[in-house]
């Protein structure tokens, strides 16, 4: 397998993961979600229970946060401090069928999580990766006509500048 | 997309035909969402300049891709 050249370096030997979203910050810290077991996420077990994970995001200090939809549609998050262990899972939304959880973080640790409730209401949660989230804000009340669900475009929101 | 000042831009789609976007100020306030002419993607740079790329058919039904930019500090 050939990989494109990287400045002043070469690609390392590939390490096999059990598949999952991967994030890396400007300092090169990586977080790969490789399991989806019940409760707090770990990095040791293969994903077998069908939970849907967001791509994790990492702040400038190497702290990561990930969101996932539980089996009943509840949106949950967990954080991974740099060099530490996963925090307890927090539930953002217990509305059945909520979807589209997308995360973004900046280098200072501000995180914005957006999600869509079944009635097409777009909700945003803001806070810090390790410090918790403030009360959610309604971005859009989904008052437009149409019965189809809404979706946040996953190709544009995750990431940081 | 979220910049280091805390400003963000977000696009989403309702069903198959209603495409919308909104922006977040550094203080955490989201503006009133606007409807895009077609599918759209959006991003914000470190200075707060927003770029949105969207698709729209012309009068002949030929699809086109357009980009529009909103300078930092502008409101509409």
mmCIF file of N, CA and C in Angstrom, chain B residues 12-48:
data_model
loop_
_atom_site.group_PDB
_atom_site.id
_atom_site.type_symbol
_atom_site.label_atom_id
_atom_site.label_comp_id
_atom_site.label_asym_id
_atom_site.label_seq_id
_atom_site.Cartn_x
_atom_site.Cartn_y
_atom_site.Cartn_z
ATOM 1 N N UNK B 12 -28.441 22.761 7.389
ATOM 2 C CA UNK B 12 -29.199 21.522 7.528
ATOM 3 C C UNK B 12 -30.291 21.497 6.489
ATOM 4 N N UNK B 13 -30.884 20.343 6.363
ATOM 5 C CA UNK B 13 -31.941 20.178 5.378
ATOM 6 C C UNK B 13 -33.173 19.610 6.069
ATOM 7 N N UNK B 14 -34.322 20.147 5.718
ATOM 8 C CA UNK B 14 -35.599 19.643 6.216
ATOM 9 C C UNK B 14 -36.254 18.891 5.080
ATOM 10 N N UNK B 15 -36.424 17.610 5.276
ATOM 11 C CA UNK B 15 -36.965 16.804 4.192
ATOM 12 C C UNK B 15 -36.016 16.792 3.011
ATOM 13 N N UNK B 16 -36.573 16.890 1.829
ATOM 14 C CA UNK B 16 -35.737 16.813 0.646
ATOM 15 C C UNK B 16 -35.571 18.157 -0.048
ATOM 16 N N UNK B 17 -36.261 19.172 0.436
ATOM 17 C CA UNK B 17 -36.275 20.385 -0.371
ATOM 18 C C UNK B 17 -36.039 21.685 0.380
ATOM 19 N N UNK B 18 -36.072 21.660 1.687
ATOM 20 C CA UNK B 18 -35.882 22.903 2.430
ATOM 21 C C UNK B 18 -34.490 22.895 3.050
ATOM 22 N N UNK B 19 -33.655 23.769 2.547
ATOM 23 C CA UNK B 19 -32.276 23.837 3.012
ATOM 24 C C UNK B 19 -32.087 25.146 3.770
ATOM 25 N N UNK B 20 -31.486 25.056 4.923
ATOM 26 C CA UNK B 20 -31.384 26.227 5.774
ATOM 27 C C UNK B 20 -29.983 26.350 6.360
ATOM 28 N N UNK B 21 -29.683 27.532 6.847
ATOM 29 C CA UNK B 21 -28.423 27.739 7.546
ATOM 30 C C UNK B 21 -28.617 28.794 8.629
ATOM 31 N N UNK B 22 -27.738 28.767 9.604
ATOM 32 C CA UNK B 22 -27.765 29.751 10.676
ATOM 33 C C UNK B 22 -26.345 29.939 11.167
ATOM 34 N N UNK B 23 -26.122 31.054 11.821
ATOM 35 C CA UNK B 23 -24.794 31.324 12.361
ATOM 36 C C UNK B 23 -24.878 31.594 13.855
ATOM 37 N N UNK B 24 -23.801 31.349 14.509
ATOM 38 C CA UNK B 24 -23.704 31.553 15.958
ATOM 39 C C UNK B 24 -22.692 32.653 16.220
ATOM 40 N N UNK B 25 -23.055 33.595 17.068
ATOM 41 C CA UNK B 25 -22.121 34.671 17.423
ATOM 42 C C UNK B 25 -21.139 34.169 18.477
ATOM 43 N N UNK B 26 -20.126 34.966 18.719
ATOM 44 C CA UNK B 26 -19.127 34.595 19.729
ATOM 45 C C UNK B 26 -19.726 34.524 21.128
ATOM 46 N N UNK B 27 -20.837 35.219 21.306
ATOM 47 C CA UNK B 27 -21.483 35.199 22.634
ATOM 48 C C UNK B 27 -22.465 34.045 22.781
ATOM 49 N N UNK B 28 -22.648 33.286 21.716
ATOM 50 C CA UNK B 28 -23.495 32.111 21.810
ATOM 51 C C UNK B 28 -24.899 32.281 21.260
ATOM 52 N N UNK B 29 -25.188 33.431 20.708
ATOM 53 C CA UNK B 29 -26.525 33.674 20.162
ATOM 54 C C UNK B 29 -26.604 33.189 18.724
ATOM 55 N N UNK B 30 -27.666 32.453 18.421
ATOM 56 C CA UNK B 30 -27.888 31.996 17.044
ATOM 57 C C UNK B 30 -28.801 32.996 16.348
ATOM 58 N N UNK B 31 -28.464 33.343 15.118
ATOM 59 C CA UNK B 31 -29.318 34.271 14.395
ATOM 60 C C UNK B 31 -30.527 33.544 13.827
ATOM 61 N N UNK B 32 -31.451 34.300 13.271
ATOM 62 C CA UNK B 32 -32.622 33.695 12.642
ATOM 63 C C UNK B 32 -32.169 32.916 11.408
ATOM 64 N N UNK B 33 -32.531 31.656 11.302
ATOM 65 C CA UNK B 33 -32.092 30.860 10.142
ATOM 66 C C UNK B 33 -32.581 31.461 8.827
ATOM 67 N N UNK B 34 -31.814 31.273 7.792
ATOM 68 C CA UNK B 34 -32.218 31.692 6.458
ATOM 69 C C UNK B 34 -32.373 30.464 5.575
ATOM 70 N N UNK B 35 -33.266 30.573 4.624
ATOM 71 C CA UNK B 35 -33.497 29.474 3.692
ATOM 72 C C UNK B 35 -32.551 29.626 2.503
ATOM 73 N N UNK B 36 -31.878 28.569 2.162
ATOM 74 C CA UNK B 36 -30.988 28.565 1.005
ATOM 75 C C UNK B 36 -31.772 28.171 -0.248
ATOM 76 N N UNK B 37 -31.331 28.626 -1.401
ATOM 77 C CA UNK B 37 -32.026 28.277 -2.639
ATOM 78 C C UNK B 37 -31.986 26.781 -2.943
ATOM 79 N N UNK B 38 -30.986 26.129 -2.472
ATOM 80 C CA UNK B 38 -30.842 24.698 -2.724
ATOM 81 C C UNK B 38 -29.940 24.099 -1.678
ATOM 82 N N UNK B 39 -29.472 22.889 -1.931
ATOM 83 C CA UNK B 39 -28.577 22.249 -0.963
ATOM 84 C C UNK B 39 -27.418 23.183 -0.660
ATOM 85 N N UNK B 40 -26.916 23.150 0.531
ATOM 86 C CA UNK B 40 -25.839 24.064 0.864
ATOM 87 C C UNK B 40 -24.872 23.504 1.880
ATOM 88 N N UNK B 41 -23.679 24.014 1.809
ATOM 89 C CA UNK B 41 -22.672 23.741 2.824
ATOM 90 C C UNK B 41 -22.110 25.090 3.247
ATOM 91 N N UNK B 42 -21.644 25.172 4.458
ATOM 92 C CA UNK B 42 -21.167 26.451 4.957
ATOM 93 C C UNK B 42 -19.967 26.254 5.857
ATOM 94 N N UNK B 43 -19.139 27.284 5.923
ATOM 95 C CA UNK B 43 -17.954 27.230 6.774
ATOM 96 C C UNK B 43 -17.639 28.646 7.233
ATOM 97 N N UNK B 44 -16.910 28.747 8.325
ATOM 98 C CA UNK B 44 -16.526 30.049 8.874
ATOM 99 C C UNK B 44 -15.041 30.020 9.181
ATOM 100 N N UNK B 45 -14.353 31.115 8.867
ATOM 101 C CA UNK B 45 -12.911 31.116 9.123
ATOM 102 C C UNK B 45 -12.620 31.787 10.458
ATOM 103 N N UNK B 46 -11.358 31.888 10.770
ATOM 104 C CA UNK B 46 -10.962 32.402 12.062
ATOM 105 C C UNK B 46 -11.321 33.859 12.288
ATOM 106 N N UNK B 47 -11.503 34.601 11.197
ATOM 107 C CA UNK B 47 -11.858 36.011 11.305
ATOM 108 C C UNK B 47 -13.363 36.221 11.395
ATOM 109 N N UNK B 48 -14.123 35.166 11.185
ATOM 110 C CA UNK B 48 -15.573 35.290 11.235
ATOM 111 C C UNK B 48 -16.213 35.453 9.872
#
